XYZ file of C-alpha atoms in Angstrom:
478
model
C -9.728 14.581 3.003
C -9.560 11.509 4.635
C -11.499 8.095 4.928
C -11.432 8.832 9.044
C -12.579 12.310 9.069
C -16.587 14.046 9.029
C -16.650 15.202 6.315
C -16.297 12.059 3.903
C -18.025 9.653 6.727
C -20.951 12.303 7.669
C -20.841 14.659 4.400
C -19.453 13.185 1.050
C -19.437 9.300 1.180
C -23.416 9.657 1.393
C -23.688 11.982 -1.286
C -21.977 9.745 -3.519
C -23.972 7.058 -2.238
C -26.960 8.845 -2.769
C -25.897 9.910 -6.248
C -25.598 6.711 -7.379
C -28.956 5.241 -6.273
C -31.260 7.713 -7.313
C -29.939 8.584 -10.640
C -29.663 6.279 -13.389
C -27.669 3.354 -13.406
C -25.493 4.979 -16.627
C -24.917 7.930 -14.872
C -22.597 5.540 -12.295
C -18.864 6.088 -14.375
C -19.250 10.080 -13.889
C -20.790 10.009 -10.805
C -17.660 8.156 -9.569
C -15.146 10.467 -12.088
C -16.712 13.584 -10.349
C -16.644 13.190 -6.795
C -12.972 11.513 -6.726
C -12.036 13.887 -8.396
C -13.390 16.359 -6.348
C -12.260 13.668 -3.877
C -8.663 14.430 -4.386
C -8.287 17.960 -5.059
C -9.711 18.667 -1.467
C -6.397 17.306 -0.382
C -4.746 18.519 -3.535
C -5.010 21.531 -4.168
C -3.611 22.443 -7.233
C -1.685 19.330 -7.692
C -5.270 17.891 -8.880
C -3.898 19.780 -11.940
C -1.664 17.625 -12.172
C -3.311 14.790 -12.003
C -5.328 15.429 -15.460
C -1.914 16.795 -16.988
C -0.811 12.873 -16.498
C -3.628 11.673 -17.728
C -4.697 12.867 -20.615
C -0.997 12.273 -21.505
C -1.681 8.348 -20.957
C -5.734 8.621 -22.309
C -4.189 9.718 -25.573
C -1.998 7.387 -26.203
C -3.869 4.373 -25.136
C -5.272 4.062 -28.836
C -1.853 4.256 -30.029
C -0.283 1.819 -28.045
C -2.895 -1.472 -29.502
C -1.578 -4.241 -31.448
C -2.860 -4.715 -34.981
C -4.893 -7.873 -34.909
C -2.354 -8.595 -38.214
C 1.005 -7.406 -36.610
C 3.188 -10.727 -35.466
C 5.481 -8.605 -33.819
C 5.573 -5.074 -32.236
C 6.234 -2.089 -33.710
C 9.044 0.135 -33.984
C 6.403 2.757 -34.375
C 3.722 1.000 -30.594
C 7.286 0.100 -28.897
C 8.484 4.218 -29.260
C 4.860 5.603 -27.939
C 5.135 3.114 -24.804
C 8.681 4.283 -23.480
C 7.851 8.046 -24.676
C 4.462 7.404 -21.682
C 6.153 5.032 -19.529
C 9.147 7.493 -18.832
C 6.589 10.455 -18.930
C 5.619 8.372 -16.398
C 8.328 8.176 -14.827
C 9.247 11.562 -14.946
C 6.883 12.728 -13.010
C 7.358 10.385 -10.398
C 10.781 11.119 -9.751
C 10.790 14.990 -9.870
C 8.044 15.573 -7.647
C 9.302 12.565 -5.397
C 12.718 12.356 -5.483
C 14.071 15.534 -6.547
C 14.972 16.742 -3.067
C 16.927 12.998 -2.081
C 18.666 13.778 -5.366
C 19.757 17.586 -4.727
C 20.319 16.342 -1.302
C 23.504 14.195 -2.024
C 24.707 15.771 -4.712
C 24.894 18.513 -1.857
C 26.276 16.508 0.535
C 29.156 15.629 -1.845
C 29.620 19.027 -3.061
C 30.457 20.120 0.676
C 33.106 17.297 0.950
C 34.768 18.611 -2.030
C 34.354 22.743 -0.358
C 31.852 23.290 -2.715
C 27.868 24.363 -2.923
C 25.393 23.218 -4.143
C 21.073 23.961 -3.927
C 18.921 21.167 -2.305
C 15.062 21.349 -4.124
C 12.248 20.966 -1.399
C 9.344 20.624 -3.758
C 6.249 19.237 -1.552
C 4.565 15.552 -2.365
C 0.824 15.658 -3.955
C -0.570 12.925 -2.845
C -0.017 9.316 -4.030
C 1.823 9.898 -6.556
C 3.333 6.654 -6.997
C -0.103 5.457 -6.875
C -1.628 7.030 -9.392
C 1.854 6.106 -11.349
C 1.621 2.575 -11.108
C -2.106 2.579 -12.356
C -1.104 4.849 -15.031
C 2.075 2.285 -16.432
C -0.072 -1.106 -15.637
C -2.412 1.395 -18.294
C -0.451 1.444 -21.482
C 1.483 -1.417 -21.101
C -1.722 -4.224 -20.609
C -2.903 -2.332 -23.723
C 0.458 -2.594 -25.153
C 0.667 -6.325 -24.524
C -2.791 -6.911 -25.996
C -4.768 -8.285 -22.984
C -7.067 -5.530 -22.966
C -8.141 -2.499 -24.973
C -7.634 1.078 -24.916
C -10.942 3.303 -23.532
C -11.920 5.617 -25.829
C -14.942 6.544 -23.323
C -12.405 9.330 -20.664
C -15.268 9.491 -18.628
C -14.917 5.305 -17.991
C -11.091 6.185 -17.956
C -10.731 8.669 -15.115
C -13.082 6.166 -13.057
C -10.388 4.188 -12.959
C -7.487 6.353 -12.720
C -8.652 9.026 -10.252
C -11.672 6.185 -8.445
C -11.353 8.022 -4.863
C -11.154 4.467 -2.252
C -7.589 3.153 -4.224
C -6.841 6.749 -5.515
C -4.475 8.024 -2.391
C -3.064 4.627 -0.892
C -3.986 1.406 -3.040
C -4.788 -0.770 -3.834
C -3.226 -0.539 -6.698
C -4.929 -1.809 -9.554
C -3.970 -3.427 -12.418
C -5.945 -2.247 -15.390
C -6.153 -5.998 -16.944
C -8.139 -6.591 -13.829
C -10.883 -3.626 -13.627
C -11.096 -2.858 -17.358
C -14.226 -5.630 -17.868
C -16.049 -3.922 -14.351
C -16.249 -0.362 -16.078
C -19.154 -0.587 -18.721
C -21.585 0.300 -16.252
C -23.235 -2.785 -16.124
C -24.202 -2.757 -12.403
C -27.964 -3.361 -11.371
C -27.542 -4.951 -8.227
C -27.399 -1.708 -6.111
C -28.471 -2.380 -3.124
C -27.409 -5.315 -2.182
C -23.679 -4.439 -3.359
C -23.689 -1.772 -0.798
C -24.878 -3.792 1.591
C -21.643 -5.956 0.821
C -19.293 -3.675 1.388
C -20.090 -1.398 3.439
C -19.546 -4.545 6.629
C -15.662 -4.777 5.420
C -16.384 -0.041 5.122
C -16.833 -0.871 8.771
C -14.068 -3.573 9.794
C -11.515 -0.352 7.908
C -12.215 2.186 10.297
C -12.297 0.002 13.289
C -8.865 -0.747 12.612
C -7.299 2.867 11.762
C -9.722 4.624 14.157
C -10.004 1.770 17.178
C -6.514 0.014 17.129
C -3.760 2.198 14.949
C -4.604 5.593 16.066
C -4.827 4.463 20.084
C -1.505 2.460 18.946
C 0.125 6.449 16.991
C 1.125 7.801 20.376
C 3.445 5.638 21.871
C 4.881 4.844 18.255
C 5.861 8.031 18.381
C 6.616 8.824 21.513
C 9.123 6.292 21.383
C 10.734 6.541 18.119
C 11.057 10.109 18.693
C 13.271 9.247 22.270
C 17.231 10.520 21.527
C 19.236 7.672 20.715
C 21.472 8.483 24.216
C 17.924 7.562 26.305
C 16.944 4.207 23.908
C 16.521 1.627 26.547
C 15.735 -2.208 26.233
C 11.770 -1.122 26.980
C 11.795 1.509 24.859
C 12.838 -0.541 21.340
C 10.664 -3.134 21.954
C 8.416 -1.284 22.329
C 8.446 0.594 19.733
C 8.976 -2.286 17.441
C 6.526 -4.041 18.631
C 3.922 -1.265 18.388
C 5.034 0.600 14.892
C 4.094 -3.343 13.409
C 1.041 -3.113 14.713
C 0.620 0.827 14.010
C 1.454 0.188 10.455
C -0.608 -2.961 9.183
C -3.488 -1.806 11.041
C -3.261 1.724 9.820
C -2.599 0.392 6.348
C -5.268 -2.934 6.284
C -7.555 -0.733 7.629
C -7.077 1.230 4.532
C -7.175 -1.295 2.504
C -10.555 -2.716 4.082
C -11.982 0.788 3.553
C -11.246 0.907 -0.203
C -11.856 -2.314 -1.011
C -15.910 -2.042 1.233
C -16.138 1.551 -1.101
C -15.578 -0.218 -4.003
C -17.246 -2.772 -2.915
C -20.762 -0.219 -2.735
C -20.335 2.159 -5.607
C -19.921 -1.207 -8.006
C -16.505 -2.750 -8.594
C -13.949 -5.183 -7.053
C -10.926 -4.534 -5.871
C -8.037 -6.530 -5.784
C -8.188 -7.214 -1.921
C -4.035 -6.264 -0.382
C -3.314 -8.387 2.877
C -4.028 -11.743 3.966
C -3.202 -12.603 7.793
C 1.066 -11.403 6.528
C 1.662 -11.717 10.682
C 0.814 -15.439 10.283
C 3.812 -16.529 7.914
C 5.980 -19.093 7.990
C 8.942 -17.563 5.634
C 9.692 -13.806 4.534
C 9.190 -15.195 1.105
C 5.422 -15.617 2.409
C 4.942 -12.476 4.255
C 5.442 -10.688 0.703
C 2.412 -12.999 -0.926
C 0.302 -11.757 1.721
C 1.857 -8.016 2.699
C 0.331 -5.854 0.152
C 0.161 -7.583 -2.749
C -1.069 -6.005 -5.073
C 2.360 -3.736 -4.837
C 4.508 -7.745 -5.406
C 2.245 -8.804 -8.052
C 2.975 -4.983 -9.620
C 6.627 -5.534 -9.870
C 6.167 -8.941 -10.300
C 4.081 -8.106 -13.646
C 6.041 -4.906 -14.718
C 9.629 -5.581 -13.516
C 10.380 -9.157 -12.257
C 9.026 -11.413 -15.079
C 10.296 -8.364 -18.207
C 14.040 -9.045 -16.665
C 13.776 -12.535 -17.068
C 12.089 -14.256 -14.199
C 13.348 -17.318 -11.908
C 13.215 -18.360 -16.229
C 17.504 -17.778 -16.910
C 19.162 -19.368 -13.867
C 19.843 -18.836 -9.952
C 22.035 -16.010 -10.881
C 19.566 -14.160 -13.039
C 17.062 -14.575 -10.675
C 19.036 -13.158 -8.059
C 19.744 -10.323 -10.215
C 16.146 -9.417 -10.690
C 14.696 -10.419 -6.583
C 17.864 -7.473 -5.875
C 16.801 -5.149 -8.032
C 12.863 -5.308 -8.252
C 13.367 -4.790 -3.839
C 15.967 -2.102 -3.671
C 13.255 -0.610 -6.183
C 10.518 -1.835 -3.695
C 11.566 0.496 -1.035
C 13.057 3.647 -2.845
C 9.038 3.530 -4.036
C 7.664 3.547 -0.720
C 10.096 6.873 -0.609
C 13.195 8.987 -0.862
C 15.367 8.121 2.026
C 18.020 5.565 2.884
C 15.902 4.187 5.313
C 13.597 2.642 2.369
C 16.519 1.463 -0.123
C 17.901 -0.765 2.473
C 14.903 -2.155 3.860
C 14.090 -2.325 1.016
C 17.378 -4.728 -0.134
C 17.444 -6.447 3.363
C 14.114 -8.508 2.591
C 15.604 -8.357 -1.257
C 18.638 -10.469 0.730
C 16.680 -12.416 2.963
C 14.811 -13.333 0.095
C 17.648 -14.309 -2.150
C 18.876 -16.475 1.646
C 15.891 -17.595 2.222
C 15.987 -19.403 -2.435
C 19.414 -20.489 -2.294
C 19.701 -22.245 0.684
C 15.958 -23.842 0.109
C 14.318 -22.621 3.430
C 11.261 -20.509 1.021
C 9.330 -23.040 1.920
C 7.340 -23.281 5.270
C 8.612 -26.735 7.032
C 5.782 -29.754 7.984
C 7.644 -30.290 11.603
C 4.645 -28.135 13.508
C 7.324 -27.149 15.936
C 10.104 -26.143 12.918
C 6.775 -24.182 11.589
C 6.612 -22.199 14.463
C 10.338 -21.450 15.380
C 10.054 -20.542 12.104
C 7.147 -18.213 12.527
C 8.373 -16.485 15.602
C 12.129 -16.276 13.393
C 10.023 -15.115 10.251
C 7.680 -11.408 12.928
C 11.212 -11.178 14.552
C 12.904 -9.895 11.162
C 9.767 -7.848 9.877
C 9.884 -6.108 12.852
C 13.534 -5.548 12.722
C 12.537 -4.389 8.639
C 9.744 -2.418 10.232
C 12.162 -0.200 13.009
C 14.623 0.113 10.061
C 11.573 1.348 7.872
C 9.801 3.838 11.281
C 13.457 5.396 11.856
C 14.190 9.230 11.222
C 17.086 7.881 9.225
C 19.638 4.843 9.444
C 22.350 5.665 12.348
C 18.493 6.077 14.720
C 17.614 2.697 12.970
C 20.874 0.747 13.918
C 21.099 2.115 17.105
C 17.388 1.088 18.272
C 17.966 -2.904 17.418
C 21.099 -2.905 18.440
C 19.070 -2.080 22.125
C 16.406 -4.869 20.802
C 19.555 -7.231 20.987
C 21.602 -5.543 24.206
C 18.990 -6.109 27.669
C 18.796 -4.081 30.663
C 16.690 -2.620 32.985
C 16.842 1.837 32.481
C 12.920 0.738 31.922
C 10.549 3.515 30.087
C 11.762 7.080 30.196
C 8.708 9.615 31.309
C 7.820 11.254 28.425
C 6.823 7.417 26.759
C 5.427 6.516 30.014
C 2.897 9.048 30.466
C 1.669 8.003 26.243
C 2.258 3.963 27.534
C -1.863 4.361 28.997
C -3.492 1.696 30.675
C -5.473 2.046 27.677
C -2.778 2.213 24.695
C -1.793 -0.944 26.870
C -5.593 -2.613 26.365
C -5.274 -2.619 23.361
C -1.577 -2.645 22.311
C -2.040 -6.759 23.608
C -5.018 -7.000 21.938
C -4.270 -6.164 18.857
C -0.198 -8.529 18.990
C -3.672 -11.476 18.589
C -2.923 -10.816 14.708
C 0.687 -12.070 15.351
C -1.401 -15.967 17.121
C -3.945 -15.936 15.068
C -3.702 -18.623 11.954
C -3.436 -17.641 8.990
C -6.785 -18.706 6.893
C -9.410 -17.993 7.369
C -8.795 -13.623 5.940
C -10.983 -11.614 7.954
C -12.083 -9.484 5.256
C -13.950 -11.836 2.280
C -15.075 -14.007 4.819
C -16.962 -10.832 6.584
C -17.894 -9.626 2.492
C -19.006 -13.375 0.394
C -19.984 -16.847 4.680
C -22.544 -16.372 5.843
C -21.807 -19.120 8.435
C -22.929 -17.735 12.175
C -19.243 -16.422 12.906
C -19.114 -14.159 9.785
C -22.656 -13.471 10.478
C -22.185 -12.318 15.303
C -18.505 -10.222 13.401
C -20.531 -8.450 10.838
C -22.829 -7.440 13.803
C -20.533 -7.363 16.032
C -18.838 -3.860 13.347
C -22.764 -2.826 12.648
C -23.587 -2.277 16.832
C -20.698 -1.982 18.684
C -17.495 -1.540 16.528
C -18.665 1.375 13.899
C -20.432 2.921 17.099
C -16.991 3.931 19.104
C -15.319 3.942 15.565
C -17.518 7.062 14.733
C -17.315 8.374 18.309
C -13.463 8.669 18.305
C -13.868 10.308 15.242
C -16.183 12.742 16.177
C -13.817 13.688 19.441
C -10.679 15.067 16.304
C -8.775 10.911 17.715
C -8.101 10.765 13.861
C -4.869 10.348 12.121
C -3.796 10.911 8.669
C -2.813 6.702 7.606
C 0.756 6.485 7.226
C 0.650 5.538 3.543
C -0.574 8.777 2.564
C 3.074 9.812 2.959
C 4.409 7.217 -0.202
């Protein structure tokens, strides 16, 4: 079930919100947990059993990981329980997400030696990368003594399976939401009134902009390598840079808005990333919940930047190889992660990770950062590395070939207008960020934006959904 499907918008979401309004406050977590499992089962089917198995293992392990107040050092028993649970969580992720990729590499190597090796084909469970990271956050935060383990299985199921963030984030660390799981919520109508405009913003981003650009972008990236041109390469790069941002930030806005309507405050995930002046700043603004997760559970445990430049660069390299691999089992994702890790290391080594104060230099650095990000997205989106390098090569080799007939058909006047309007995000200032502004500000501009979204925006998006022009969220595949 997708947030932009008629089934969700006109039946599931109203039913859940109505149940929360009419039922006692103490039923909140139960309604959210049951509704979330139904939501997941409609899309994942039998994979719901895999999610439930992971939930049972991590829930049972939670109390055993709590430190004794008299323990000065972690006991060996708790340490081995933590290692075992994390190994279980990662093994589920590795088998279901990476077994096919691993066997493909082994088959390729075996072919070089004149042998044969079977390739495993496994369907990818929806949201497996996200609920795995939630489980790891839960057990690690308990082990560190930052939060107590949950004794109520319904509260635990609410955290792990909460449908706003289950399929594609934001990645909610346990310590960020643990204090919200007790059912103290009282202002239910206020929460719905505050969360719905944020949900409407995300729906408009997805249905009006991202889905409109999708056919054009798909046509560009489906162009045969020998037909690639300067114009197609740039149209595809810019189009996908915008499509991915409006698709994923739209999902995050919808998730945060839904969470607020359910009585939860989910963390922000985007903060105008295309206004960044450096790659370092970009990663403080793009998919922020993923960056924070890797910082807290990988980068800092490895030593962070506390052991000198050499180990800092090593730690950054490890984090960004894992970041790339987390997105998918393909070399394009790994190289994309290496590309960004290398850029961060270069910025840190040269002292370029700080934004310059001179306005002209800031504009130049912002343009360079956006160019590097767009190049990275070409690698990320391409079917293989060879195609990515071909497309990038054409971006820097001007010609007069123009567009193919297929792309001209996909590149309608409507999509041209939407593309030009979406490009405004490249020129907007870093602040204020639209999502939080909608929820909290009472200024005249924020009120006008809310009214526009709640009337014209939501109506047009609903028409697009009703006509079946929506597509799955891009991050569902990760």
